[in-house]
């Protein structure tokens, strides 16, 4: 495992679309089994995510994507949409860390930097994200970072394409009413 002291975090650029898409697909394949259809996860998820990240990184207005790397590989990323919701504030739309780098501080660093960016760039003080109900490890991490589960909802088909889900999986809204509580939790 790599300690975060080896990680460098920078703003992702359009040239990073394939790297971010690969990280995203690896994470979904590992953590979304049972909620997302195996045919989707084992099939076109990489090309689907590449299309998403190519668009997002080409036009980052109102968003920020941070990429964590060490000397040899990408370790994870976070994507934030500033002032996404009038009630909940800025959306952490993605936070994914490679399996070998979970529990090393990379996720904590990325979430903290996203919260700091929201403090500087957003007008609403809140921060939130959605996490699958089945992802207990992520829920534990977000709670340790000061987040609270405030709502349940049904997951929508990825990319709006029917058949990419298994049943009706549930997602949970995890919220920080004040982004400063994220950075405060990260220091402890």
Coordinates of N, CA and C in Angstrom, one line a residue:
X1 N 0.8 -1.2 0.0 CA 0.0 0.0 0.0 C 0.9 1.2 0.0
X2 N 0.3 2.3 -0.6 CA 1.0 3.6 -0.7 C 0.4 4.5 0.4
X3 N 1.3 5.2 1.1 CA 0.9 6.2 2.0 C 0.6 7.4 1.3
X4 N -0.3 8.3 1.8 CA -0.6 9.5 1.0 C 0.6 10.4 0.9
X5 N 1.6 10.2 1.7 CA 2.8 11.1 1.5 C 3.4 10.9 0.1
X6 N 3.2 9.7 -0.5 CA 3.7 9.5 -1.9 C 2.7 10.0 -2.9
X7 N 1.5 10.4 -2.6 CA 0.5 10.8 -3.5 C 0.7 12.3 -3.9
X8 N 0.5 12.6 -5.1 CA 0.4 13.9 -5.6 C -1.0 14.1 -6.2
X9 N -1.6 15.2 -5.8 CA -3.0 15.4 -6.2 C -3.0 16.7 -7.1
X10 N -3.7 16.6 -8.2 CA -3.7 17.7 -9.2 C -5.1 17.7 -9.9
X11 N -5.4 18.8 -10.5 CA -6.6 19.0 -11.3 C -6.5 18.1 -12.5
X12 N -7.5 17.3 -12.8 CA -7.5 16.5 -14.0 C -7.8 17.4 -15.2
X13 N -7.2 16.9 -16.3 CA -7.4 17.6 -17.6 C -8.1 16.7 -18.6
X14 N -8.4 17.3 -19.7 CA -9.0 16.4 -20.8 C -8.1 15.2 -21.1
X15 N -6.8 15.3 -21.0 CA -5.9 14.2 -21.3 C -6.0 13.1 -20.3
X16 N -6.7 13.3 -19.2 CA -6.8 12.3 -18.1 C -8.2 11.5 -18.3
X17 N -9.0 11.8 -19.3 CA -10.3 11.1 -19.4 C -10.2 9.6 -19.3
X18 N -9.3 9.0 -20.1 CA -9.2 7.5 -20.1 C -8.7 7.0 -18.7
X19 N -7.8 7.7 -18.0 CA -7.4 7.2 -16.7 C -8.5 7.3 -15.7
X20 N -9.3 8.4 -15.7 CA -10.4 8.6 -14.8 C -11.5 7.6 -15.1
X21 N -11.8 7.4 -16.4 CA -12.8 6.4 -16.8 C -12.4 5.0 -16.3
X22 N -11.1 4.6 -16.4 CA -10.7 3.3 -16.0 C -10.8 3.2 -14.5
X23 N -10.4 4.2 -13.7 CA -10.6 4.1 -12.2 C -12.0 4.0 -11.9
X24 N -12.9 4.7 -12.5 CA -14.3 4.7 -12.3 C -14.9 3.3 -12.5
X25 N -14.5 2.7 -13.7 CA -15.0 1.4 -14.0 C -14.5 0.3 -13.1
X26 N -13.3 0.4 -12.7 CA -12.7 -0.6 -11.7 C -13.5 -0.5 -10.4
X27 N -13.8 0.7 -9.9 CA -14.5 0.9 -8.7 C -15.9 0.3 -8.8
X28 N -16.6 0.7 -9.9 CA -18.0 0.2 -10.1 C -18.0 -1.4 -10.1
X29 N -17.0 -1.9 -10.9 CA -17.0 -3.4 -11.0 C -16.8 -4.1 -9.6
X30 N -16.1 -3.4 -8.7 CA -15.8 -4.0 -7.4 C -16.9 -3.7 -6.4
X31 N -17.5 -2.5 -6.4 CA -18.4 -2.1 -5.4 C -19.9 -2.1 -5.8
X32 N -20.2 -2.2 -7.1 CA -21.6 -2.1 -7.5 C -22.2 -3.4 -8.0
X33 N -21.5 -4.5 -7.8 CA -22.0 -5.8 -8.1 C -23.3 -6.1 -7.3
X34 N -24.3 -6.6 -7.9 CA -25.6 -6.9 -7.3 C -26.5 -5.7 -7.4
X35 N -26.0 -4.5 -7.6 CA -26.9 -3.3 -7.9 C -26.9 -3.0 -9.4
X36 N -25.7 -3.1 -10.0 CA -25.6 -2.9 -11.4 C -25.5 -4.3 -12.1
X37 N -26.1 -4.4 -13.3 CA -26.1 -5.7 -14.0 C -24.7 -6.1 -14.4
X38 N -24.4 -7.4 -14.2 CA -23.1 -7.9 -14.5 C -22.8 -7.7 -16.0
X39 N -23.8 -7.9 -16.9 CA -23.5 -7.7 -18.3 C -23.0 -6.2 -18.6
X40 N -23.5 -5.3 -17.8 CA -23.1 -3.9 -18.0 C -21.7 -3.7 -17.4
X41 N -21.5 -4.2 -16.2 CA -20.2 -4.0 -15.5 C -19.1 -4.8 -16.2
X42 N -19.4 -5.9 -16.8 CA -18.4 -6.7 -17.5 C -18.3 -6.3 -19.0
X43 N -19.2 -5.6 -19.4 CA -19.2 -5.2 -20.8 C -18.8 -3.8 -21.1
X44 N -19.7 -2.9 -21.4 CA -19.4 -1.6 -21.9 C -19.2 -0.5 -20.9
X45 N -19.0 -0.9 -19.6 CA -18.9 0.2 -18.6 C -17.7 1.1 -18.8
X46 N -16.6 0.6 -19.3 CA -15.4 1.4 -19.6 C -15.7 2.4 -20.7
X47 N -16.3 2.0 -21.8 CA -16.5 2.9 -22.9 C -17.6 3.9 -22.4
X48 N -18.6 3.5 -21.7 CA -19.6 4.4 -21.1 C -19.0 5.4 -20.2
X49 N -18.1 5.0 -19.3 CA -17.5 6.0 -18.5 C -16.5 6.9 -19.2
X50 N -15.8 6.4 -20.3 CA -15.0 7.2 -21.1 C -15.7 8.3 -21.8
X51 N -16.9 8.0 -22.3 CA -17.7 9.1 -22.9 C -18.1 10.1 -21.9
X52 N -18.5 9.7 -20.7 CA -18.8 10.6 -19.6 C -17.7 11.5 -19.2
X53 N -16.5 10.9 -19.0 CA -15.3 11.7 -18.5 C -14.7 12.6 -19.6
X54 N -14.9 12.1 -20.9 CA -14.4 13.0 -22.0 C -15.2 14.3 -22.0
X55 N -16.5 14.1 -21.9 CA -17.4 15.3 -21.8 C -17.1 16.2 -20.6
X56 N -17.1 15.6 -19.5 CA -16.9 16.3 -18.2 C -15.6 17.1 -18.2
X57 N -14.5 16.5 -18.6 CA -13.2 17.1 -18.5 C -13.0 18.1 -19.6
X58 N -13.7 18.0 -20.7 CA -13.6 18.9 -21.8 C -14.3 20.3 -21.4
X59 N -15.3 20.2 -20.6 CA -16.1 21.4 -20.2 C -16.3 21.3 -18.7
X60 N -15.3 21.7 -17.9 CA -15.4 21.6 -16.5 C -16.1 22.7 -15.8
X61 N -16.7 23.6 -16.5 CA -17.4 24.8 -15.8 C -18.3 24.3 -14.7
X62 N -18.1 24.9 -13.5 CA -18.9 24.7 -12.3 C -18.5 23.4 -11.6
X63 N -17.4 22.7 -12.1 CA -17.0 21.5 -11.5 C -15.5 21.5 -11.2
X64 N -15.0 20.5 -10.5 CA -13.6 20.3 -10.3 C -13.4 18.8 -10.2
X65 N -12.4 18.2 -10.9 CA -12.0 16.9 -10.8 C -10.6 16.8 -10.4
X66 N -10.3 16.2 -9.3 CA -8.9 16.0 -8.7 C -8.5 14.6 -8.9
X67 N -7.3 14.4 -9.3 CA -6.7 13.1 -9.6 C -5.5 12.9 -8.7
X68 N -5.5 11.8 -7.9 CA -4.4 11.4 -7.1 C -3.5 10.4 -7.8
X69 N -2.2 10.6 -7.8 CA -1.2 9.8 -8.4 C 0.0 9.6 -7.6
X70 N 0.7 8.5 -7.8 CA 2.1 8.4 -7.2 C 3.0 8.3 -8.4
X71 N 4.2 7.9 -8.2 CA 5.2 7.9 -9.3 C 4.9 7.0 -10.4
X72 N 4.0 6.0 -10.2 CA 3.8 4.9 -11.1 C 2.3 4.8 -11.6
X73 N 1.4 5.3 -10.9 CA 0.0 5.0 -11.3 C -1.0 6.0 -10.7
X74 N -2.2 6.0 -11.2 CA -3.3 6.8 -10.7 C -3.9 6.0 -9.5
X75 N -4.2 6.7 -8.4 CA -4.6 6.1 -7.1 C -6.1 6.3 -6.9
X76 N -6.7 7.4 -7.4 CA -8.1 7.7 -7.2 C -8.4 9.1 -7.7
X77 N -9.7 9.4 -7.6 CA -10.1 10.8 -8.0 C -11.4 11.2 -7.3
X78 N -11.7 12.5 -7.3 CA -12.9 13.0 -6.8 C -13.4 14.0 -7.8
X79 N -14.7 14.1 -8.0 CA -15.4 15.0 -8.9 C -16.5 15.8 -8.1
X80 N -16.4 17.1 -8.1 CA -17.4 17.9 -7.4 C -18.1 18.8 -8.3
X81 N -19.4 18.9 -8.1 CA -20.3 19.9 -8.9 C -20.7 21.0 -7.9
X82 N -20.2 22.2 -8.1 CA -20.4 23.3 -7.2 C -21.9 23.7 -7.3
X83 N -22.5 24.0 -6.1 CA -23.8 24.5 -6.0 C -24.8 23.7 -6.8
X84 N -24.8 22.4 -6.7 CA -25.6 21.5 -7.5 C -27.1 21.6 -7.0
X85 N -27.3 21.7 -5.7 CA -28.7 21.6 -5.2 C -28.9 22.8 -4.2
X86 N -30.1 23.4 -4.3 CA -30.3 24.6 -3.5 C -30.5 24.2 -2.0
X87 N -30.8 23.0 -1.7 CA -31.0 22.5 -0.3 C -29.7 22.0 0.2
X88 N -29.0 21.1 -0.6 CA -27.9 20.4 0.0 C -26.5 20.9 -0.4
X89 N -26.4 21.8 -1.4 CA -25.2 22.4 -1.8 C -24.5 21.7 -2.9
X90 N -23.1 21.6 -2.8 CA -22.3 21.0 -3.8 C -22.3 19.5 -3.7
X91 N -22.3 18.8 -4.9 CA -22.3 17.4 -5.0 C -21.0 16.8 -5.2
X92 N -20.6 15.9 -4.4 CA -19.5 15.0 -4.7 C -20.1 13.9 -5.5
X93 N -19.9 14.0 -6.8 CA -20.5 13.1 -7.8 C -19.8 11.8 -7.9
X94 N -18.5 11.9 -7.6 CA -17.7 10.7 -7.7 C -16.5 10.8 -6.7
X95 N -16.2 9.7 -6.0 CA -15.0 9.6 -5.2 C -14.6 8.1 -5.3
X96 N -13.6 7.8 -6.0 CA -13.2 6.4 -6.2 C -11.7 6.3 -6.0
X97 N -11.3 5.3 -5.2 CA -9.9 5.0 -4.9 C -9.6 3.5 -5.3
X98 N -8.5 3.3 -5.9 CA -8.1 1.9 -6.3 C -8.1 1.0 -5.1
X99 N -8.5 -0.3 -5.2 CA -8.5 -1.2 -4.1 C -7.2 -1.2 -3.2
X100 N -6.1 -1.2 -3.9 CA -4.8 -1.2 -3.2 C -4.5 0.1 -2.4
X101 N -5.2 1.1 -2.6 CA -4.9 2.4 -2.0 C -6.1 2.9 -1.1
X102 N -7.1 2.0 -0.9 CA -8.1 2.3 0.1 C -7.5 2.2 1.5
X103 N -7.9 3.0 2.4 CA -7.5 3.0 3.8 C -6.0 3.5 3.9
X104 N -5.6 4.3 3.0 CA -4.2 4.8 3.0 C -4.2 6.4 3.2
X105 N -5.4 7.0 3.2 CA -5.5 8.4 3.4 C -5.8 9.1 2.1
X106 N -5.7 8.4 0.9 CA -6.0 9.1 -0.4 C -7.4 9.6 -0.4
X107 N -8.4 8.8 -0.1 CA -9.8 9.2 -0.1 C -10.0 10.4 0.8
X108 N -9.4 10.3 2.0 CA -9.5 11.4 3.0 C -8.9 12.7 2.4
X109 N -7.8 12.6 1.8 CA -7.2 13.8 1.2 C -8.0 14.4 0.0
X110 N -8.5 13.5 -0.8 CA -9.3 14.0 -1.9 C -10.6 14.6 -1.5
X111 N -11.3 14.0 -0.5 CA -12.6 14.6 0.0 C -12.3 15.9 0.7
X112 N -11.2 16.0 1.5 CA -10.9 17.2 2.1 C -10.6 18.3 1.1
X113 N -9.8 18.0 0.1 CA -9.5 19.0 -0.9 C -10.8 19.5 -1.7
X114 N -11.7 18.5 -1.9 CA -13.0 18.9 -2.6 C -13.8 19.8 -1.7
X115 N -13.8 19.5 -0.4 CA -14.5 20.4 0.6 C -13.9 21.8 0.6
X116 N -12.6 21.8 0.6 CA -11.9 23.1 0.6 C -12.2 23.9 -0.6
X117 N -12.2 23.2 -1.8 CA -12.6 23.9 -3.0 C -14.0 24.4 -3.0
X118 N -14.9 23.7 -2.4 CA -16.3 24.1 -2.2 C -16.4 25.4 -1.3
X119 N -15.6 25.4 -0.3 CA -15.5 26.6 0.6 C -15.1 27.8 -0.2
X120 N -14.2 27.6 -1.1 CA -13.7 28.8 -1.9 C -14.7 29.1 -3.1
X121 N -15.3 28.1 -3.7 CA -16.0 28.4 -5.0 C -17.5 28.3 -4.9
X122 N -18.1 27.7 -4.0 CA -19.5 27.5 -3.9 C -20.1 28.7 -3.1
X123 N -21.4 29.0 -3.4 CA -22.1 30.0 -2.6 C -22.9 29.3 -1.5
X124 N -23.3 28.0 -1.7 CA -24.0 27.3 -0.7 C -23.0 26.6 0.2
X125 N -23.2 26.6 1.6 CA -22.2 26.0 2.4 C -22.2 24.5 2.5
X126 N -23.2 23.8 2.0 CA -23.4 22.4 2.2 C -22.7 21.5 1.1
X127 N -22.5 20.3 1.5 CA -21.9 19.3 0.6 C -22.6 18.0 0.8
X128 N -22.8 17.2 -0.3 CA -23.5 15.9 -0.2 C -23.0 15.0 -1.3
X129 N -23.3 13.7 -1.1 CA -23.1 12.7 -2.1 C -24.1 11.6 -2.0
X130 N -24.1 10.7 -2.9 CA -25.0 9.5 -2.9 C -24.1 8.3 -2.8
X131 N -24.5 7.4 -1.9 CA -23.7 6.1 -1.8 C -24.7 5.0 -1.8
X132 N -24.3 3.9 -2.5 CA -25.2 2.7 -2.5 C -25.4 2.2 -1.1
X133 N -26.6 1.8 -0.8 CA -26.9 1.2 0.5 C -26.1 0.0 0.8
X134 N -25.7 -0.8 -0.2 CA -24.9 -2.0 0.0 C -23.4 -1.7 0.3
X135 N -23.0 -0.5 0.1 CA -21.6 -0.1 0.2 C -21.3 0.3 1.7
X136 N -21.2 -0.6 2.6 CA -21.0 -0.3 4.0 C -19.7 0.3 4.3
X137 N -18.6 -0.1 3.6 CA -17.3 0.5 3.8 C -17.3 2.0 3.5
X138 N -17.9 2.4 2.4 CA -18.0 3.8 2.0 C -18.8 4.6 3.0
X139 N -19.9 4.0 3.4 CA -20.8 4.7 4.4 C -20.0 4.9 5.7
X140 N -19.2 3.9 6.2 CA -18.4 4.1 7.4 C -17.4 5.2 7.2
X141 N -16.7 5.3 6.0 CA -15.8 6.3 5.7 C -16.4 7.7 5.8
X142 N -17.6 7.8 5.1 CA -18.2 9.1 5.1 C -18.7 9.6 6.5
X143 N -19.1 8.7 7.2 CA -19.5 9.0 8.6 C -18.3 9.4 9.4
X144 N -17.2 8.7 9.2 CA -15.9 9.1 9.9 C -15.4 10.5 9.5
X145 N -15.8 10.9 8.3 CA -15.5 12.2 7.8 C -16.5 13.3 8.2
X146 N -17.5 12.9 9.0 CA -18.4 13.9 9.5 C -19.8 13.9 8.8
X147 N -20.0 13.1 7.8 CA -21.2 13.1 7.1 C -22.3 12.3 7.8
X148 N -23.5 12.7 7.5 CA -24.7 12.0 8.0 C -25.6 11.5 6.9
X149 N -26.2 10.3 7.1 CA -27.1 9.8 6.1 C -28.5 10.5 6.4
X150 N -29.0 11.1 5.4 CA -30.2 12.0 5.6 C -31.4 11.5 4.8
X151 N -31.2 10.6 3.8 CA -32.3 10.3 2.9 C -32.0 9.1 2.1
X152 N -33.0 8.3 1.7 CA -32.9 7.2 0.8 C -33.7 7.5 -0.5
X153 N -33.2 6.9 -1.6 CA -33.8 7.0 -2.9 C -33.5 5.8 -3.7
X154 N -34.2 5.6 -4.7 CA -34.0 4.5 -5.7 C -32.9 4.9 -6.7
X155 N -32.0 4.0 -7.0 CA -30.9 4.3 -8.0 C -31.6 4.4 -9.4
X156 N -31.1 5.3 -10.2 CA -31.5 5.4 -11.6 C -30.6 4.6 -12.4
X157 N -31.1 4.2 -13.6 CA -30.2 3.4 -14.5 C -29.0 4.3 -14.9
X158 N -27.8 3.7 -14.8 CA -26.6 4.4 -15.3 C -26.8 4.9 -16.7
X159 N -26.5 6.2 -16.9 CA -26.7 6.7 -18.3 C -28.1 6.8 -18.8
X160 N -29.1 6.5 -17.9 CA -30.4 6.5 -18.3 C -30.8 5.3 -19.2
X161 N -29.9 4.3 -19.3 CA -30.2 3.1 -20.1 C -30.9 2.0 -19.3
X162 N -32.1 1.6 -19.7 CA -32.8 0.6 -18.9 C -32.0 -0.8 -19.0
X163 N -32.1 -1.5 -17.9 CA -31.5 -2.8 -17.9 C -30.1 -2.9 -17.3
X164 N -29.6 -1.7 -16.9 CA -28.3 -1.7 -16.3 C -28.3 -1.9 -14.8
X165 N -29.5 -2.0 -14.2 CA -29.6 -2.3 -12.8 C -30.1 -3.7 -12.5
X166 N -29.9 -4.1 -11.3 CA -30.5 -5.4 -10.8 C -31.5 -5.0 -9.8
X167 N -32.8 -5.3 -10.1 CA -33.8 -4.9 -9.2 C -34.0 -3.4 -9.0
X168 N -34.2 -3.0 -7.8 CA -34.3 -1.6 -7.5 C -33.4 -1.2 -6.3
X169 N -32.1 -1.1 -6.6 CA -31.1 -0.8 -5.6 C -31.4 0.6 -4.9
X170 N -31.0 0.7 -3.7 CA -31.2 2.0 -3.0 C -29.9 2.7 -2.8
X171 N -30.0 4.0 -2.9 CA -28.9 4.9 -2.6 C -29.2 5.8 -1.4
X172 N -28.2 6.2 -0.7 CA -28.4 7.0 0.5 C -27.7 8.4 0.3
X173 N -28.4 9.4 0.7 CA -27.8 10.8 0.6 C -27.0 11.0 1.9
X174 N -25.7 11.2 1.8 CA -24.9 11.6 2.9 C -24.5 13.0 2.8
X175 N -24.8 13.8 3.8 CA -24.7 15.2 3.8 C -23.8 15.8 4.9
X176 N -23.2 16.9 4.5 CA -22.5 17.8 5.4 C -23.1 19.2 5.3
X177 N -23.9 19.6 6.2 CA -24.6 20.9 6.1 C -23.6 22.1 5.9
X178 N -22.4 21.9 6.4 CA -21.3 22.9 6.3 C -20.1 22.2 5.9
X179 N -19.5 22.6 4.8 CA -18.3 21.9 4.2 C -17.2 21.9 5.2
X180 N -17.1 22.9 6.1 CA -16.0 23.0 7.0 C -16.0 21.8 8.0
X181 N -17.1 21.1 8.1 CA -17.1 19.9 9.0 C -16.3 18.7 8.3
X182 N -16.2 18.7 7.0 CA -15.4 17.7 6.3 C -13.9 18.0 6.6
X183 N -13.5 19.2 6.5 CA -12.0 19.5 6.7 C -11.7 19.3 8.2
X184 N -12.7 19.7 9.1 CA -12.4 19.5 10.5 C -12.3 18.0 10.8
X185 N -13.1 17.1 10.3 CA -13.0 15.7 10.5 C -11.7 15.1 10.0
X186 N -11.2 15.7 8.9 CA -10.0 15.2 8.3 C -8.8 15.4 9.1
X187 N -8.8 16.4 10.0 CA -7.7 16.7 10.8 C -7.5 15.8 12.0
X188 N -8.6 15.1 12.4 CA -8.6 14.4 13.6 C -8.0 13.0 13.4

